[in-house]
Amino acid sequence: MMNTGTDILKIFHSAFPGKADLYFAPGRINLLGEHIDYNSGYVMPAAITQGFWFAIGEAKENEFSVYSATLDEYIHGNFSSLKKCAGWKNYILGVIDQFIQKGFSLKGFHIVFGGNLPVGSGLSSSAALECGLATALNDFNAFNIPKKELALMCQHAEHTFPEMQCGIMDQYASMFGEKDTILFLDCLSIESEKIKFPSATHSIVLINTNVKHSLADGAYNTRRAQCEEGLLLLQKKFPQTNNFREATLSQLSMLKNDMHPDIYRRCKYVIEEIRRTKTGADYLKSGNISAFGECMYASHTGLRDLYNVSCPELDFLVEESSKHKAVTGARLMGGGFGGCTINLIEKMHASAIAENMVLKYFETFNKEASVYIVQPGDGAHRIHL
Ligand code: GLA
């Protein structure tokens, strides 16, 4: 169920006594740099204007309750006994736990949340949930924790409760996104540069395969472990190589026979994608959109053939997109195994091409694909009522 901020406030007031404050946290897209945030790379995410709204008000000391208007589910607990559970509740518990672990003493709270962000589609509804909750709690308790630290707390929350060993990209984008802006994030320093998105000429079109992706299913953590194994092998032979950013393809090729072929492929992808993203950012900055688009297609090929995180539905949509001259670039977006492709399309042709691809997708897979034309928007913030 889709909700607006006004709906969320209404639901809050019908369920809980007292006044409420309202917050918003967005989902994210990523133009380039996939699976390299946890490999010392660069990524190019943006927050989008779709996300979740959170209404927060005071509850009894030591108690909290959170109601998901989207799922019509509820979690109630107290701060002294947080136990892992399943699904969205784990993200809530993980964030609360981060505040407690850092020695912050939380006031009791009620929250109602919900919004217009599709869940499980690679738009990082989990980061929107974590970042919205963390931003609301930070303000509500007047902790004044800086945004970067909040983003890191949200990332750790995801590591400890849902046990998904994610990088920092999603939480950073959900916190730091800005209207019309693509972030060029250096995942080593966790500092970003802003690049203006050419919204006068191009649209960002997401096509959701509606194949459910579940990052928690272990494939993501396996990729991460394989990269760690590969880096250790590289460092054994080349001790001066501190991370994948400093590794070269020629170093890697010298180790080819000493590595499992899977590990070799993962490392090759990572080294290539790090360079591609750096070059791609320069193209986007200088307005060379078609060269940027080629980087997106090359990224997809790497994700499909070397990192092995694609699926037939995603490959089909990327292949179809390449038949249209007005599509500048396309690739799978996010963790992979389903979810969305991201397409950069000349603005005046965007809707027609998307419609055509949905039709072709249906003819091929007998499944509906969904289209979202999105705009880069602001990161997590309070909505002044
Ligand atoms: C998920 C993770 C991110 C990132 C992407 C892949 O969204 O949360 O940290 O690794 O997958 O680029």
Coordinates of C-alpha atoms and ligand atoms in Angstrom, one line a residue:
M1 CA 0.0 0.0 0.0
M2 CA 1.3 3.5 -0.9
N3 CA 1.1 6.3 1.6
T4 CA 1.9 10.0 1.7
G5 CA 3.3 12.0 4.6
T6 CA -0.2 13.3 5.4
D7 CA -1.5 9.7 5.5
I8 CA 1.3 8.7 7.9
L9 CA 0.5 11.6 10.3
K10 CA -3.2 10.8 10.2
I11 CA -2.5 7.1 11.0
F12 CA -0.2 8.2 13.8
H13 CA -2.9 10.4 15.4
S14 CA -5.5 7.7 15.1
A15 CA -3.3 5.2 16.9
F16 CA -1.2 7.2 19.4
P17 CA -1.8 10.1 21.8
G18 CA 0.2 13.3 21.8
K19 CA 2.0 15.4 19.2
A20 CA 4.1 14.0 16.3
D21 CA 7.0 15.2 14.2
L22 CA 7.4 14.1 10.6
Y23 CA 10.5 12.9 8.7
F24 CA 11.2 11.6 5.3
A25 CA 14.0 9.3 4.0
P26 CA 14.5 8.3 0.4
G27 CA 15.4 5.2 -1.5
R28 CA 18.4 5.4 -3.9
I29 CA 19.5 4.7 -7.4
N30 CA 23.0 4.1 -8.6
L31 CA 24.2 5.2 -12.0
L32 CA 27.6 3.5 -11.9
G33 CA 29.9 1.5 -9.6
E34 CA 28.1 -1.6 -8.5
H35 CA 29.4 -4.0 -5.8
I36 CA 32.5 -1.9 -5.3
D37 CA 31.5 0.2 -2.3
Y38 CA 32.8 -2.6 -0.1
N39 CA 35.9 -3.0 -2.3
S40 CA 37.4 0.5 -1.8
G41 CA 35.9 1.8 -5.0
Y42 CA 33.8 4.7 -6.1
V43 CA 30.1 4.7 -6.6
M44 CA 27.6 7.2 -8.2
P45 CA 24.4 7.0 -6.3
A46 CA 21.6 9.5 -5.8
A47 CA 18.7 9.7 -3.5
I48 CA 15.3 9.7 -5.2
T49 CA 12.1 11.5 -4.4
Q50 CA 10.3 8.2 -3.4
G51 CA 10.8 7.0 0.1
F52 CA 9.2 6.6 3.5
W53 CA 7.7 9.1 5.9
F54 CA 8.0 8.7 9.7
A55 CA 5.8 10.2 12.3
I56 CA 7.4 10.1 15.7
G57 CA 6.0 10.9 19.1
E58 CA 6.8 10.3 22.8
A59 CA 5.9 7.0 24.5
K60 CA 6.5 5.6 28.1
E61 CA 10.0 5.5 29.3
N62 CA 12.1 2.6 28.0
E63 CA 9.4 1.6 25.5
F64 CA 9.1 1.8 21.7
S65 CA 6.5 0.8 19.2
V66 CA 6.7 1.0 15.4
Y67 CA 3.9 0.4 13.0
S68 CA 4.5 -0.2 9.3
A69 CA 1.5 1.2 7.4
T70 CA 2.8 -0.4 4.3
L71 CA 2.6 -3.9 5.7
D72 CA 0.1 -3.4 8.5
E73 CA 2.5 -4.9 10.9
Y74 CA 3.6 -3.8 14.3
I75 CA 6.6 -4.1 16.6
H76 CA 6.6 -3.2 20.3
G77 CA 9.5 -3.6 22.7
N78 CA 11.7 -2.1 25.4
F79 CA 15.3 -0.9 25.1
S80 CA 16.7 -3.4 27.6
S81 CA 15.7 -6.5 25.6
L82 CA 16.3 -6.3 21.9
K83 CA 16.3 -9.6 20.2
K84 CA 16.8 -10.3 16.5
C85 CA 13.8 -11.3 14.6
A86 CA 12.8 -11.4 10.9
G87 CA 12.1 -9.0 8.0
W88 CA 11.7 -5.3 8.3
K89 CA 11.7 -5.4 12.1
N90 CA 15.3 -6.4 12.2
Y91 CA 16.3 -3.1 10.6
I92 CA 14.4 -1.2 13.3
L93 CA 16.0 -3.2 16.0
G94 CA 19.4 -2.9 14.5
V95 CA 19.2 0.9 14.4
I96 CA 17.9 1.2 18.0
D97 CA 20.7 -1.2 19.1
Q98 CA 23.3 1.1 17.4
F99 CA 22.2 4.1 19.6
I100 CA 22.3 1.9 22.7
Q101 CA 25.7 0.5 21.8
K102 CA 27.1 4.0 21.5
G103 CA 25.8 4.9 24.9
F104 CA 22.9 7.2 23.9
S105 CA 19.9 7.0 26.1
L106 CA 16.7 7.1 24.1
K107 CA 13.4 8.5 25.1
G108 CA 10.5 6.1 24.6
F109 CA 8.9 6.6 21.2
H110 CA 6.0 5.6 18.9
I111 CA 6.6 5.6 15.2
V112 CA 4.3 5.1 12.2
F113 CA 6.0 4.8 8.8
G114 CA 5.1 4.1 5.2
G115 CA 5.5 5.7 1.8
N116 CA 5.8 5.2 -1.9
L117 CA 9.0 3.2 -2.3
P118 CA 8.7 -0.3 -3.8
V119 CA 10.2 -2.9 -1.4
G120 CA 12.7 -5.5 -2.5
S121 CA 13.3 -4.0 -6.0
G122 CA 16.9 -2.8 -5.5
L123 CA 15.9 0.7 -4.5
S124 CA 17.2 0.2 -1.0
S125 CA 14.0 0.4 1.0
S126 CA 16.2 -1.0 3.9
A127 CA 18.5 2.1 3.9
A128 CA 15.4 4.4 3.7
L129 CA 14.0 2.6 6.7
E130 CA 17.3 2.7 8.7
C131 CA 18.1 6.3 7.8
G132 CA 14.6 7.6 8.4
L133 CA 14.5 6.0 11.8
A134 CA 18.1 7.2 12.7
T135 CA 17.4 10.7 11.6
A136 CA 14.1 10.9 13.5
L137 CA 15.7 9.4 16.7
N138 CA 18.7 11.7 16.4
D139 CA 16.4 14.8 16.3
F140 CA 13.8 13.6 18.7
N141 CA 16.4 13.1 21.4
A142 CA 18.5 16.1 20.3
F143 CA 21.7 14.0 20.1
N144 CA 23.2 16.1 17.2
I145 CA 25.0 13.1 15.7
P146 CA 26.5 14.2 12.4
K147 CA 25.0 12.7 9.2
K148 CA 28.1 10.7 8.2
E149 CA 28.1 9.0 11.6
L150 CA 24.4 8.2 11.4
A151 CA 25.0 6.6 7.9
L152 CA 27.7 4.5 9.4
M153 CA 25.5 3.5 12.3
C154 CA 22.8 2.4 9.8
Q155 CA 25.3 0.4 7.9
H156 CA 26.4 -1.4 11.1
A157 CA 22.8 -1.9 12.0
E158 CA 22.4 -3.9 8.8
H159 CA 25.6 -5.9 9.5
T160 CA 24.5 -6.9 13.0
F161 CA 20.8 -7.5 12.8
P162 CA 19.8 -8.6 9.3
E163 CA 23.4 -9.8 8.9
M164 CA 23.8 -8.4 5.5
Q165 CA 27.4 -7.3 5.0
C166 CA 26.5 -4.2 2.9
G167 CA 28.8 -1.4 1.9
I168 CA 28.1 2.3 2.7
M169 CA 26.6 3.4 -0.6
D170 CA 22.9 3.1 0.2
Q171 CA 22.9 4.7 3.6
Y172 CA 25.2 7.5 2.4
A173 CA 22.9 8.2 -0.5
S174 CA 19.8 8.1 1.6
M175 CA 21.4 10.6 4.1
F176 CA 23.3 12.9 1.7
G177 CA 21.3 12.9 -1.5
E178 CA 20.4 16.3 -3.1
K179 CA 17.9 17.4 -5.7
D180 CA 19.2 17.1 -9.2
T181 CA 22.5 15.7 -7.9
I182 CA 24.5 12.5 -8.5
L183 CA 27.0 11.8 -5.7
F184 CA 30.4 10.7 -6.7
L185 CA 31.3 8.8 -3.5
D186 CA 34.8 7.8 -2.6
C187 CA 34.2 4.7 -0.4
L188 CA 37.6 4.8 1.2
S189 CA 37.4 8.4 2.5
I190 CA 33.6 8.3 2.6
E191 CA 33.6 11.8 1.1
S192 CA 31.6 12.7 -2.0
E193 CA 31.6 15.2 -4.8
K194 CA 28.4 16.5 -6.4
I195 CA 27.7 16.1 -10.1
K196 CA 24.7 17.8 -11.6
F197 CA 22.4 15.4 -13.4
P198 CA 21.6 16.6 -17.0
S199 CA 17.8 16.6 -16.3
A200 CA 17.1 19.0 -19.2
T201 CA 18.0 16.3 -21.7
H202 CA 17.9 12.9 -20.0
S203 CA 15.6 10.8 -17.8
I204 CA 16.5 8.1 -15.4
V205 CA 14.1 5.2 -16.1
L206 CA 14.0 2.2 -13.8
I207 CA 12.4 -0.9 -15.1
N208 CA 11.5 -3.4 -12.4
T209 CA 11.7 -7.0 -13.5
N210 CA 9.5 -7.8 -10.6
V211 CA 11.8 -10.8 -9.9
K212 CA 12.2 -10.6 -6.2
H213 CA 15.7 -10.1 -5.1
S214 CA 16.7 -11.0 -1.6
L215 CA 20.1 -9.8 -0.7
A216 CA 19.9 -11.6 2.6
D217 CA 19.9 -14.9 0.8
G218 CA 23.7 -15.1 1.2
A219 CA 24.8 -14.5 -2.4
Y220 CA 25.8 -11.0 -1.6
N221 CA 27.8 -12.0 1.5
T222 CA 29.4 -14.8 -0.6
R223 CA 30.5 -12.2 -3.2
R224 CA 32.0 -10.0 -0.5
A225 CA 33.9 -13.0 1.0
Q226 CA 35.2 -14.0 -2.4
C227 CA 36.6 -10.5 -2.9
E228 CA 38.3 -10.5 0.5
E229 CA 39.9 -13.9 -0.4
G230 CA 41.0 -12.5 -3.8
L231 CA 42.5 -9.4 -2.2
L232 CA 44.4 -11.5 0.4
L233 CA 46.0 -13.5 -2.5
L234 CA 46.9 -10.4 -4.3
Q235 CA 48.5 -8.9 -1.2
K236 CA 50.5 -12.0 -0.5
K237 CA 52.2 -11.6 -3.8
F238 CA 52.2 -7.8 -3.9
P239 CA 52.4 -6.7 -0.3
Q240 CA 52.4 -3.0 -1.2
T241 CA 48.8 -3.3 -2.6
N242 CA 46.6 -2.0 0.1
N243 CA 43.3 -2.4 -1.5
F244 CA 41.5 -3.1 -4.9
R245 CA 41.9 0.5 -5.9
E246 CA 45.7 0.0 -6.0
A247 CA 45.6 -3.4 -7.6
T248 CA 46.1 -3.7 -11.4
L249 CA 44.9 -6.2 -14.0
S250 CA 48.5 -7.2 -14.8
Q251 CA 49.1 -8.1 -11.1
L252 CA 45.9 -10.1 -11.2
S253 CA 46.8 -11.9 -14.4
M254 CA 50.0 -13.1 -12.8
L255 CA 47.9 -14.9 -10.2
K256 CA 45.4 -16.3 -12.5
N257 CA 46.6 -19.9 -12.2
D258 CA 46.8 -19.7 -8.4
M259 CA 43.2 -18.6 -7.9
H260 CA 39.9 -20.3 -8.2
P261 CA 38.3 -19.1 -11.5
D262 CA 35.4 -17.6 -9.6
I263 CA 37.7 -15.6 -7.4
Y264 CA 39.7 -14.4 -10.4
R265 CA 36.5 -13.3 -12.2
R266 CA 35.2 -11.4 -9.1
C267 CA 38.6 -9.5 -8.8
K268 CA 38.8 -8.7 -12.5
Y269 CA 35.3 -7.2 -12.4
V270 CA 36.1 -5.2 -9.3
I271 CA 39.4 -3.7 -10.7
E272 CA 37.7 -2.9 -14.0
E273 CA 34.6 -1.4 -12.4
I274 CA 36.6 0.9 -10.1
R275 CA 38.4 2.3 -13.1
R276 CA 35.3 2.5 -15.1
T277 CA 33.5 4.5 -12.4
K278 CA 36.3 7.0 -12.1
T279 CA 36.4 7.5 -15.8
G280 CA 32.6 7.6 -16.0
A281 CA 32.4 10.3 -13.4
D282 CA 34.7 12.4 -15.5
Y283 CA 32.6 11.8 -18.6
L284 CA 29.4 12.9 -16.7
K285 CA 31.1 16.0 -15.3
S286 CA 32.3 17.1 -18.8
G287 CA 28.9 16.4 -20.4
N288 CA 30.0 13.4 -22.4
I289 CA 26.8 11.5 -21.8
S290 CA 27.2 8.9 -24.5
A291 CA 30.6 7.8 -23.2
F292 CA 29.1 7.6 -19.8
G293 CA 26.3 5.4 -21.2
E294 CA 28.9 3.1 -22.7
C295 CA 30.4 2.7 -19.2
M296 CA 26.9 1.7 -18.0
Y297 CA 26.6 -1.1 -20.6
A298 CA 30.2 -2.3 -19.9
S299 CA 29.3 -2.4 -16.2
H300 CA 26.3 -4.6 -16.9
T301 CA 28.5 -7.0 -19.0
G302 CA 30.9 -7.3 -16.1
L303 CA 28.1 -7.8 -13.6
R304 CA 26.7 -10.5 -15.8
D305 CA 29.8 -12.4 -16.9
L306 CA 32.4 -11.8 -14.2
Y307 CA 30.5 -11.0 -11.0
N308 CA 27.6 -13.3 -11.9
V309 CA 24.8 -11.4 -10.2
S310 CA 22.5 -10.9 -13.2
C311 CA 19.5 -13.0 -14.3
P312 CA 17.8 -13.6 -17.7
E313 CA 15.1 -11.0 -17.1
L314 CA 17.7 -8.3 -16.3
D315 CA 19.9 -9.3 -19.3
F316 CA 16.8 -9.2 -21.6
L317 CA 15.9 -5.6 -20.5
V318 CA 19.5 -4.4 -21.0
E319 CA 19.7 -6.1 -24.4
E320 CA 16.3 -4.6 -25.5
S321 CA 17.4 -1.1 -24.3
S322 CA 20.4 -1.2 -26.6
K323 CA 18.1 -1.5 -29.6
H324 CA 16.9 2.1 -29.1
K325 CA 19.1 4.9 -30.3
A326 CA 17.7 7.2 -27.6
V327 CA 18.9 5.0 -24.8
T328 CA 22.3 6.3 -23.7
G329 CA 23.1 3.5 -21.3
A330 CA 21.6 0.7 -19.2
R331 CA 22.5 -1.9 -16.7
L332 CA 21.3 -3.8 -13.7
M333 CA 21.2 -1.8 -10.6
G334 CA 21.9 -2.7 -6.9
G335 CA 22.7 -6.1 -5.6
G336 CA 21.4 -8.0 -8.6
F337 CA 19.6 -11.3 -9.1
G338 CA 16.4 -9.4 -9.9
G339 CA 15.1 -5.9 -9.1
C340 CA 15.5 -3.1 -11.6
T341 CA 17.5 -2.0 -14.6
I342 CA 18.5 1.6 -14.7
N343 CA 18.3 3.3 -18.1
L344 CA 19.5 6.7 -19.1
I345 CA 17.2 7.8 -21.9
E346 CA 16.8 11.0 -23.9
K347 CA 14.0 12.7 -22.2
M348 CA 11.5 13.1 -25.0
H349 CA 11.6 9.4 -25.8
A350 CA 11.7 8.0 -22.3
S351 CA 8.1 7.0 -21.7
A352 CA 7.6 5.5 -25.2
I353 CA 10.7 3.4 -25.0
A354 CA 9.8 2.2 -21.5
E355 CA 6.3 1.2 -22.6
N356 CA 7.8 -0.7 -25.5
M357 CA 10.2 -2.6 -23.3
V358 CA 7.4 -3.5 -20.9
L359 CA 5.5 -5.0 -23.8
K360 CA 8.5 -7.0 -25.1
Y361 CA 9.2 -8.2 -21.6
F362 CA 5.6 -9.4 -21.2
E363 CA 5.8 -11.2 -24.6
T364 CA 9.0 -12.9 -23.6
F365 CA 8.4 -13.8 -19.9
N366 CA 4.7 -13.6 -19.5
K367 CA 5.3 -11.3 -16.6
E368 CA 4.6 -7.6 -15.9
A369 CA 7.5 -5.2 -15.6
S370 CA 7.0 -1.9 -13.8
V371 CA 8.4 1.5 -14.8
Y372 CA 9.5 4.3 -12.5
I373 CA 10.8 7.5 -14.0
V374 CA 12.8 9.0 -11.1
Q375 CA 14.5 12.2 -10.2
P376 CA 17.5 12.7 -7.8
G377 CA 16.0 14.2 -4.6
D378 CA 17.0 15.2 -1.1
G379 CA 18.4 12.9 1.6
A380 CA 16.7 12.2 5.0
H381 CA 15.2 15.3 6.6
R382 CA 12.6 16.6 8.9
I383 CA 9.4 18.0 7.3
H384 CA 8.4 21.2 9.1
L385 CA 4.7 21.0 9.7
Ligands
GLA1 C1 23.4 -3.3 -2.0 C2 24.3 -2.9 -0.8 C3 25.2 -1.8 -1.2 C4 26.0 -2.2 -2.5 C5 25.0 -2.7 -3.6 C6 25.7 -3.2 -4.8 O1 22.5 -2.3 -2.3 O2 23.5 -2.5 0.3 O3 26.2 -1.5 -0.2 O4 27.0 -3.1 -2.3 O5 24.2 -3.7 -3.1 O6 26.5 -2.2 -5.4

